[in-house]
Amino acid sequence: MSNSRVSHPLFARLFARASVALDRAGAAEHRRRLVAGLHGRVVEVGAGNGRMFAHYPPEVDAVLAVEPEPWLRAAARSAADHAPVPVTVTDGLAEALPVADASVDAVVMSLVLCSVPDQAVALREAYRVLRPGGWLRFYEHVAAGTPGLRRTQRVVDATCWPLLCGGCHTGRDTVSAIVAAGFSVVRLDRFRFPPGRLPAPASPHVLGAAIRP
């Protein structure tokens, strides 16, 4: 039984299919870069269907993968069986991680801060569970840097996008939220994905690393 009461069964199935295609288009390399160099105990927030698991380096001792959506959580558990490091998949919310204070070496957030109800609360939780000097690794689509696309993001976020995409919002200023939560951003790469002539509302991405001071 799910304790988090998050259920998007149609979106979950569409997301799972899309994630395979996006990995082939380059997202798999983004995932590999995201977790490169990690070690020790890791919490992955919003693990989805477990596409990240294959990329964890052998220096990682254990991953606790938190996923509130039941269909995606079941898919993640299947993926965990084939992961190169020990992965435990559990129900839970970004806003209330089932982890003790200052107990993990890294928190990984991949395409999840767009859909949490409150970024500030989710990031405070990440800060809480990280030991001092621990890593926050993030890979997210974010607010556009151009006025035209930014206007488009505001329109779709106020209308159809969250309803169709499991609560996702395209125009959040995620990097500012990470800094406001107390993290020090030490690496940041901005890019459009998937690449194309006409940028989509969710195409501006960031991939970065921050430290809990």
JSON list of N, CA and C in Angstrom, two decimals, residues 38-93:
[
{"chain": "A", "resi": 38, "resn": "LEU", "atom": "N", "xyz": [30.40, 9.81, -7.26]},
{"chain": "A", "resi": 38, "resn": "LEU", "atom": "CA", "xyz": [29.74, 9.65, -5.96]},
{"chain": "A", "resi": 38, "resn": "LEU", "atom": "C", "xyz": [30.28, 8.41, -5.24]},
{"chain": "A", "resi": 39, "resn": "HIS", "atom": "N", "xyz": [30.10, 8.44, -3.91]},
{"chain": "A", "resi": 39, "resn": "HIS", "atom": "CA", "xyz": [30.54, 7.32, -3.10]},
{"chain": "A", "resi": 39, "resn": "HIS", "atom": "C", "xyz": [29.67, 7.26, -1.84]},
{"chain": "A", "resi": 40, "resn": "GLY", "atom": "N", "xyz": [29.78, 6.17, -1.11]},
{"chain": "A", "resi": 40, "resn": "GLY", "atom": "CA", "xyz": [29.09, 6.06, 0.16]},
{"chain": "A", "resi": 40, "resn": "GLY", "atom": "C", "xyz": [27.60, 5.81, 0.01]},
{"chain": "A", "resi": 41, "resn": "ARG", "atom": "N", "xyz": [26.82, 6.43, 0.91]},
{"chain": "A", "resi": 41, "resn": "ARG", "atom": "CA", "xyz": [25.38, 6.26, 0.94]},
{"chain": "A", "resi": 41, "resn": "ARG", "atom": "C", "xyz": [24.70, 7.37, 0.16]},
{"chain": "A", "resi": 42, "resn": "VAL", "atom": "N", "xyz": [23.76, 7.00, -0.71]},
{"chain": "A", "resi": 42, "resn": "VAL", "atom": "CA", "xyz": [23.09, 7.93, -1.60]},
{"chain": "A", "resi": 42, "resn": "VAL", "atom": "C", "xyz": [21.58, 7.79, -1.43]},
{"chain": "A", "resi": 43, "resn": "VAL", "atom": "N", "xyz": [20.88, 8.93, -1.44]},
{"chain": "A", "resi": 43, "resn": "VAL", "atom": "CA", "xyz": [19.42, 8.93, -1.54]},
{"chain": "A", "resi": 43, "resn": "VAL", "atom": "C", "xyz": [19.05, 9.50, -2.90]},
{"chain": "A", "resi": 44, "resn": "GLU", "atom": "N", "xyz": [18.29, 8.76, -3.68]},
{"chain": "A", "resi": 44, "resn": "GLU", "atom": "CA", "xyz": [17.77, 9.27, -4.95]},
{"chain": "A", "resi": 44, "resn": "GLU", "atom": "C", "xyz": [16.30, 9.62, -4.75]},
{"chain": "A", "resi": 45, "resn": "VAL", "atom": "N", "xyz": [15.96, 10.86, -4.97]},
{"chain": "A", "resi": 45, "resn": "VAL", "atom": "CA", "xyz": [14.61, 11.38, -4.71]},
{"chain": "A", "resi": 45, "resn": "VAL", "atom": "C", "xyz": [13.84, 11.39, -6.03]},
{"chain": "A", "resi": 46, "resn": "GLY", "atom": "N", "xyz": [12.67, 10.74, -6.04]},
{"chain": "A", "resi": 46, "resn": "GLY", "atom": "CA", "xyz": [11.89, 10.66, -7.26]},
{"chain": "A", "resi": 46, "resn": "GLY", "atom": "C", "xyz": [12.57, 9.78, -8.28]},
{"chain": "A", "resi": 47, "resn": "ALA", "atom": "N", "xyz": [12.78, 8.52, -7.92]},
{"chain": "A", "resi": 47, "resn": "ALA", "atom": "CA", "xyz": [13.57, 7.61, -8.75]},
{"chain": "A", "resi": 47, "resn": "ALA", "atom": "C", "xyz": [12.86, 7.19, -10.03]},
{"chain": "A", "resi": 48, "resn": "GLY", "atom": "N", "xyz": [11.56, 7.47, -10.14]},
{"chain": "A", "resi": 48, "resn": "GLY", "atom": "CA", "xyz": [10.84, 7.10, -11.36]},
{"chain": "A", "resi": 48, "resn": "GLY", "atom": "C", "xyz": [10.89, 5.60, -11.59]},
{"chain": "A", "resi": 49, "resn": "ASN", "atom": "N", "xyz": [11.20, 5.22, -12.82]},
{"chain": "A", "resi": 49, "resn": "ASN", "atom": "CA", "xyz": [11.24, 3.80, -13.17]},
{"chain": "A", "resi": 49, "resn": "ASN", "atom": "C", "xyz": [12.65, 3.22, -13.07]},
{"chain": "A", "resi": 50, "resn": "GLY", "atom": "N", "xyz": [13.55, 3.95, -12.42]},
{"chain": "A", "resi": 50, "resn": "GLY", "atom": "CA", "xyz": [14.87, 3.39, -12.12]},
{"chain": "A", "resi": 50, "resn": "GLY", "atom": "C", "xyz": [15.90, 3.50, -13.22]},
{"chain": "A", "resi": 51, "resn": "ARG", "atom": "N", "xyz": [15.73, 4.43, -14.14]},
{"chain": "A", "resi": 51, "resn": "ARG", "atom": "CA", "xyz": [16.69, 4.55, -15.24]},
{"chain": "A", "resi": 51, "resn": "ARG", "atom": "C", "xyz": [18.06, 5.04, -14.77]},
{"chain": "A", "resi": 52, "resn": "MET", "atom": "N", "xyz": [18.14, 5.63, -13.59]},
{"chain": "A", "resi": 52, "resn": "MET", "atom": "CA", "xyz": [19.42, 6.10, -13.07]},
{"chain": "A", "resi": 52, "resn": "MET", "atom": "C", "xyz": [20.29, 4.98, -12.52]},
{"chain": "A", "resi": 53, "resn": "PHE", "atom": "N", "xyz": [19.68, 3.90, -12.08]},
{"chain": "A", "resi": 53, "resn": "PHE", "atom": "CA", "xyz": [20.38, 2.90, -11.29]},
{"chain": "A", "resi": 53, "resn": "PHE", "atom": "C", "xyz": [21.62, 2.34, -12.00]},
{"chain": "A", "resi": 54, "resn": "ALA", "atom": "N", "xyz": [21.52, 2.14, -13.29]},
{"chain": "A", "resi": 54, "resn": "ALA", "atom": "CA", "xyz": [22.62, 1.51, -14.04]},
{"chain": "A", "resi": 54, "resn": "ALA", "atom": "C", "xyz": [23.88, 2.36, -14.06]},
{"chain": "A", "resi": 55, "resn": "HIS", "atom": "N", "xyz": [23.77, 3.63, -13.71]},
{"chain": "A", "resi": 55, "resn": "HIS", "atom": "CA", "xyz": [24.90, 4.55, -13.87]},
{"chain": "A", "resi": 55, "resn": "HIS", "atom": "C", "xyz": [25.67, 4.82, -12.59]},
{"chain": "A", "resi": 56, "resn": "TYR", "atom": "N", "xyz": [25.22, 4.30, -11.45]},
{"chain": "A", "resi": 56, "resn": "TYR", "atom": "CA", "xyz": [25.94, 4.56, -10.21]},
{"chain": "A", "resi": 56, "resn": "TYR", "atom": "C", "xyz": [27.31, 3.88, -10.23]},
{"chain": "A", "resi": 57, "resn": "PRO", "atom": "N", "xyz": [28.35, 4.61, -9.82]},
{"chain": "A", "resi": 57, "resn": "PRO", "atom": "CA", "xyz": [29.70, 4.02, -9.82]},
{"chain": "A", "resi": 57, "resn": "PRO", "atom": "C", "xyz": [29.87, 3.02, -8.68]},
{"chain": "A", "resi": 58, "resn": "PRO", "atom": "N", "xyz": [30.85, 2.13, -8.80]},
{"chain": "A", "resi": 58, "resn": "PRO", "atom": "CA", "xyz": [31.01, 1.07, -7.79]},
{"chain": "A", "resi": 58, "resn": "PRO", "atom": "C", "xyz": [31.39, 1.58, -6.42]},
{"chain": "A", "resi": 59, "resn": "GLU", "atom": "N", "xyz": [31.86, 2.82, -6.32]},
{"chain": "A", "resi": 59, "resn": "GLU", "atom": "CA", "xyz": [32.21, 3.40, -5.01]},
{"chain": "A", "resi": 59, "resn": "GLU", "atom": "C", "xyz": [30.98, 3.70, -4.15]},
{"chain": "A", "resi": 60, "resn": "VAL", "atom": "N", "xyz": [29.80, 3.67, -4.75]},
{"chain": "A", "resi": 60, "resn": "VAL", "atom": "CA", "xyz": [28.55, 3.86, -3.99]},
{"chain": "A", "resi": 60, "resn": "VAL", "atom": "C", "xyz": [28.24, 2.59, -3.22]},
{"chain": "A", "resi": 61, "resn": "ASP", "atom": "N", "xyz": [28.10, 2.72, -1.91]},
{"chain": "A", "resi": 61, "resn": "ASP", "atom": "CA", "xyz": [27.83, 1.56, -1.06]},
{"chain": "A", "resi": 61, "resn": "ASP", "atom": "C", "xyz": [26.38, 1.12, -1.13]},
{"chain": "A", "resi": 62, "resn": "ALA", "atom": "N", "xyz": [25.46, 2.08, -1.17]},
{"chain": "A", "resi": 62, "resn": "ALA", "atom": "CA", "xyz": [24.03, 1.75, -1.16]},
{"chain": "A", "resi": 62, "resn": "ALA", "atom": "C", "xyz": [23.23, 2.95, -1.61]},
{"chain": "A", "resi": 63, "resn": "VAL", "atom": "N", "xyz": [22.14, 2.70, -2.31]},
{"chain": "A", "resi": 63, "resn": "VAL", "atom": "CA", "xyz": [21.22, 3.73, -2.76]},
{"chain": "A", "resi": 63, "resn": "VAL", "atom": "C", "xyz": [19.85, 3.45, -2.16]},
{"chain": "A", "resi": 64, "resn": "LEU", "atom": "N", "xyz": [19.28, 4.48, -1.51]},
{"chain": "A", "resi": 64, "resn": "LEU", "atom": "CA", "xyz": [17.88, 4.42, -1.13]},
{"chain": "A", "resi": 64, "resn": "LEU", "atom": "C", "xyz": [17.11, 5.25, -2.14]},
{"chain": "A", "resi": 65, "resn": "ALA", "atom": "N", "xyz": [16.29, 4.60, -2.94]},
{"chain": "A", "resi": 65, "resn": "ALA", "atom": "CA", "xyz": [15.55, 5.25, -4.01]},
{"chain": "A", "resi": 65, "resn": "ALA", "atom": "C", "xyz": [14.11, 5.47, -3.56]},
{"chain": "A", "resi": 66, "resn": "VAL", "atom": "N", "xyz": [13.71, 6.74, -3.48]},
{"chain": "A", "resi": 66, "resn": "VAL", "atom": "CA", "xyz": [12.38, 7.11, -2.98]},
{"chain": "A", "resi": 66, "resn": "VAL", "atom": "C", "xyz": [11.49, 7.46, -4.17]},
{"chain": "A", "resi": 67, "resn": "GLU", "atom": "N", "xyz": [10.35, 6.78, -4.28]},
{"chain": "A", "resi": 67, "resn": "GLU", "atom": "CA", "xyz": [9.43, 7.03, -5.40]},
{"chain": "A", "resi": 67, "resn": "GLU", "atom": "C", "xyz": [7.99, 6.87, -4.91]},
{"chain": "A", "resi": 68, "resn": "PRO", "atom": "N", "xyz": [7.19, 7.95, -4.97]},
{"chain": "A", "resi": 68, "resn": "PRO", "atom": "CA", "xyz": [5.82, 7.88, -4.44]},
{"chain": "A", "resi": 68, "resn": "PRO", "atom": "C", "xyz": [4.79, 7.26, -5.37]},
{"chain": "A", "resi": 69, "resn": "GLU", "atom": "N", "xyz": [5.05, 7.23, -6.68]},
{"chain": "A", "resi": 69, "resn": "GLU", "atom": "CA", "xyz": [4.04, 6.77, -7.63]},
{"chain": "A", "resi": 69, "resn": "GLU", "atom": "C", "xyz": [4.10, 5.24, -7.72]},
{"chain": "A", "resi": 70, "resn": "PRO", "atom": "N", "xyz": [3.00, 4.54, -7.44]},
{"chain": "A", "resi": 70, "resn": "PRO", "atom": "CA", "xyz": [3.05, 3.07, -7.31]},
{"chain": "A", "resi": 70, "resn": "PRO", "atom": "C", "xyz": [3.53, 2.35, -8.57]},
{"chain": "A", "resi": 71, "resn": "TRP", "atom": "N", "xyz": [3.06, 2.74, -9.74]},
{"chain": "A", "resi": 71, "resn": "TRP", "atom": "CA", "xyz": [3.44, 2.03, -10.96]},
{"chain": "A", "resi": 71, "resn": "TRP", "atom": "C", "xyz": [4.92, 2.22, -11.24]},
{"chain": "A", "resi": 72, "resn": "LEU", "atom": "N", "xyz": [5.40, 3.46, -11.09]},
{"chain": "A", "resi": 72, "resn": "LEU", "atom": "CA", "xyz": [6.82, 3.72, -11.31]},
{"chain": "A", "resi": 72, "resn": "LEU", "atom": "C", "xyz": [7.67, 3.02, -10.25]},
{"chain": "A", "resi": 73, "resn": "ARG", "atom": "N", "xyz": [7.18, 2.98, -9.01]},
{"chain": "A", "resi": 73, "resn": "ARG", "atom": "CA", "xyz": [7.95, 2.34, -7.94]},
{"chain": "A", "resi": 73, "resn": "ARG", "atom": "C", "xyz": [8.13, 0.85, -8.24]},
{"chain": "A", "resi": 74, "resn": "ALA", "atom": "N", "xyz": [7.09, 0.21, -8.75]},
{"chain": "A", "resi": 74, "resn": "ALA", "atom": "CA", "xyz": [7.20, -1.21, -9.11]},
{"chain": "A", "resi": 74, "resn": "ALA", "atom": "C", "xyz": [8.23, -1.40, -10.22]},
{"chain": "A", "resi": 75, "resn": "ALA", "atom": "N", "xyz": [8.22, -0.51, -11.20]},
{"chain": "A", "resi": 75, "resn": "ALA", "atom": "CA", "xyz": [9.22, -0.59, -12.28]},
{"chain": "A", "resi": 75, "resn": "ALA", "atom": "C", "xyz": [10.62, -0.37, -11.74]},
{"chain": "A", "resi": 76, "resn": "ALA", "atom": "N", "xyz": [10.76, 0.56, -10.79]},
{"chain": "A", "resi": 76, "resn": "ALA", "atom": "CA", "xyz": [12.07, 0.82, -10.20]},
{"chain": "A", "resi": 76, "resn": "ALA", "atom": "C", "xyz": [12.58, -0.40, -9.44]},
{"chain": "A", "resi": 77, "resn": "ARG", "atom": "N", "xyz": [11.70, -1.10, -8.75]},
{"chain": "A", "resi": 77, "resn": "ARG", "atom": "CA", "xyz": [12.13, -2.30, -8.03]},
{"chain": "A", "resi": 77, "resn": "ARG", "atom": "C", "xyz": [12.65, -3.36, -8.99]},
{"chain": "A", "resi": 78, "resn": "SER", "atom": "N", "xyz": [12.02, -3.48, -10.15]},
{"chain": "A", "resi": 78, "resn": "SER", "atom": "CA", "xyz": [12.54, -4.42, -11.15]},
{"chain": "A", "resi": 78, "resn": "SER", "atom": "C", "xyz": [13.91, -3.99, -11.64]},
{"chain": "A", "resi": 79, "resn": "ALA", "atom": "N", "xyz": [14.08, -2.68, -11.87]},
{"chain": "A", "resi": 79, "resn": "ALA", "atom": "CA", "xyz": [15.37, -2.18, -12.31]},
{"chain": "A", "resi": 79, "resn": "ALA", "atom": "C", "xyz": [16.44, -2.37, -11.25]},
{"chain": "A", "resi": 80, "resn": "ALA", "atom": "N", "xyz": [16.07, -2.27, -9.98]},
{"chain": "A", "resi": 80, "resn": "ALA", "atom": "CA", "xyz": [17.04, -2.42, -8.90]},
{"chain": "A", "resi": 80, "resn": "ALA", "atom": "C", "xyz": [17.66, -3.80, -8.88]},
{"chain": "A", "resi": 81, "resn": "ASP", "atom": "N", "xyz": [16.93, -4.80, -9.36]},
{"chain": "A", "resi": 81, "resn": "ASP", "atom": "CA", "xyz": [17.45, -6.17, -9.38]},
{"chain": "A", "resi": 81, "resn": "ASP", "atom": "C", "xyz": [18.67, -6.29, -10.28]},
{"chain": "A", "resi": 82, "resn": "HIS", "atom": "N", "xyz": [18.84, -5.36, -11.23]},
{"chain": "A", "resi": 82, "resn": "HIS", "atom": "CA", "xyz": [19.94, -5.44, -12.19]},
{"chain": "A", "resi": 82, "resn": "HIS", "atom": "C", "xyz": [20.95, -4.31, -12.01]},
{"chain": "A", "resi": 83, "resn": "ALA", "atom": "N", "xyz": [20.83, -3.56, -10.93]},
{"chain": "A", "resi": 83, "resn": "ALA", "atom": "CA", "xyz": [21.72, -2.43, -10.70]},
{"chain": "A", "resi": 83, "resn": "ALA", "atom": "C", "xyz": [23.12, -2.91, -10.31]},
{"chain": "A", "resi": 84, "resn": "PRO", "atom": "N", "xyz": [24.16, -2.15, -10.64]},
{"chain": "A", "resi": 84, "resn": "PRO", "atom": "CA", "xyz": [25.53, -2.56, -10.29]},
{"chain": "A", "resi": 84, "resn": "PRO", "atom": "C", "xyz": [25.89, -2.31, -8.83]},
{"chain": "A", "resi": 85, "resn": "VAL", "atom": "N", "xyz": [25.01, -1.60, -8.11]},
{"chain": "A", "resi": 85, "resn": "VAL", "atom": "CA", "xyz": [25.22, -1.33, -6.68]},
{"chain": "A", "resi": 85, "resn": "VAL", "atom": "C", "xyz": [23.94, -1.69, -5.94]},
{"chain": "A", "resi": 86, "resn": "PRO", "atom": "N", "xyz": [24.00, -1.89, -4.62]},
{"chain": "A", "resi": 86, "resn": "PRO", "atom": "CA", "xyz": [22.76, -2.22, -3.88]},
{"chain": "A", "resi": 86, "resn": "PRO", "atom": "C", "xyz": [21.78, -1.05, -3.89]},
{"chain": "A", "resi": 87, "resn": "VAL", "atom": "N", "xyz": [20.56, -1.31, -4.33]},
{"chain": "A", "resi": 87, "resn": "VAL", "atom": "CA", "xyz": [19.51, -0.29, -4.40]},
{"chain": "A", "resi": 87, "resn": "VAL", "atom": "C", "xyz": [18.28, -0.80, -3.66]},
{"chain": "A", "resi": 88, "resn": "THR", "atom": "N", "xyz": [17.78, 0.00, -2.73]},
{"chain": "A", "resi": 88, "resn": "THR", "atom": "CA", "xyz": [16.52, -0.29, -2.05]},
{"chain": "A", "resi": 88, "resn": "THR", "atom": "C", "xyz": [15.50, 0.75, -2.49]},
{"chain": "A", "resi": 89, "resn": "VAL", "atom": "N", "xyz": [14.37, 0.32, -2.99]},
{"chain": "A", "resi": 89, "resn": "VAL", "atom": "CA", "xyz": [13.32, 1.22, -3.47]},
{"chain": "A", "resi": 89, "resn": "VAL", "atom": "C", "xyz": [12.22, 1.28, -2.43]},
{"chain": "A", "resi": 90, "resn": "THR", "atom": "N", "xyz": [11.82, 2.51, -2.07]},
{"chain": "A", "resi": 90, "resn": "THR", "atom": "CA", "xyz": [10.80, 2.67, -1.04]},
{"chain": "A", "resi": 90, "resn": "THR", "atom": "C", "xyz": [9.81, 3.76, -1.42]},
{"chain": "A", "resi": 91, "resn": "ASP", "atom": "N", "xyz": [8.63, 3.67, -0.86]},
{"chain": "A", "resi": 91, "resn": "ASP", "atom": "CA", "xyz": [7.63, 4.72, -0.99]},
{"chain": "A", "resi": 91, "resn": "ASP", "atom": "C", "xyz": [8.06, 5.92, -0.16]},
{"chain": "A", "resi": 92, "resn": "GLY", "atom": "N", "xyz": [7.66, 7.10, -0.58]},
{"chain": "A", "resi": 92, "resn": "GLY", "atom": "CA", "xyz": [7.99, 8.29, 0.19]},
{"chain": "A", "resi": 92, "resn": "GLY", "atom": "C", "xyz": [7.91, 9.53, -0.66]},
{"chain": "A", "resi": 93, "resn": "LEU", "atom": "N", "xyz": [7.95, 10.67, 0.01]},
{"chain": "A", "resi": 93, "resn": "LEU", "atom": "CA", "xyz": [7.84, 11.97, -0.64]},
{"chain": "A", "resi": 93, "resn": "LEU", "atom": "C", "xyz": [9.13, 12.76, -0.48]}
]
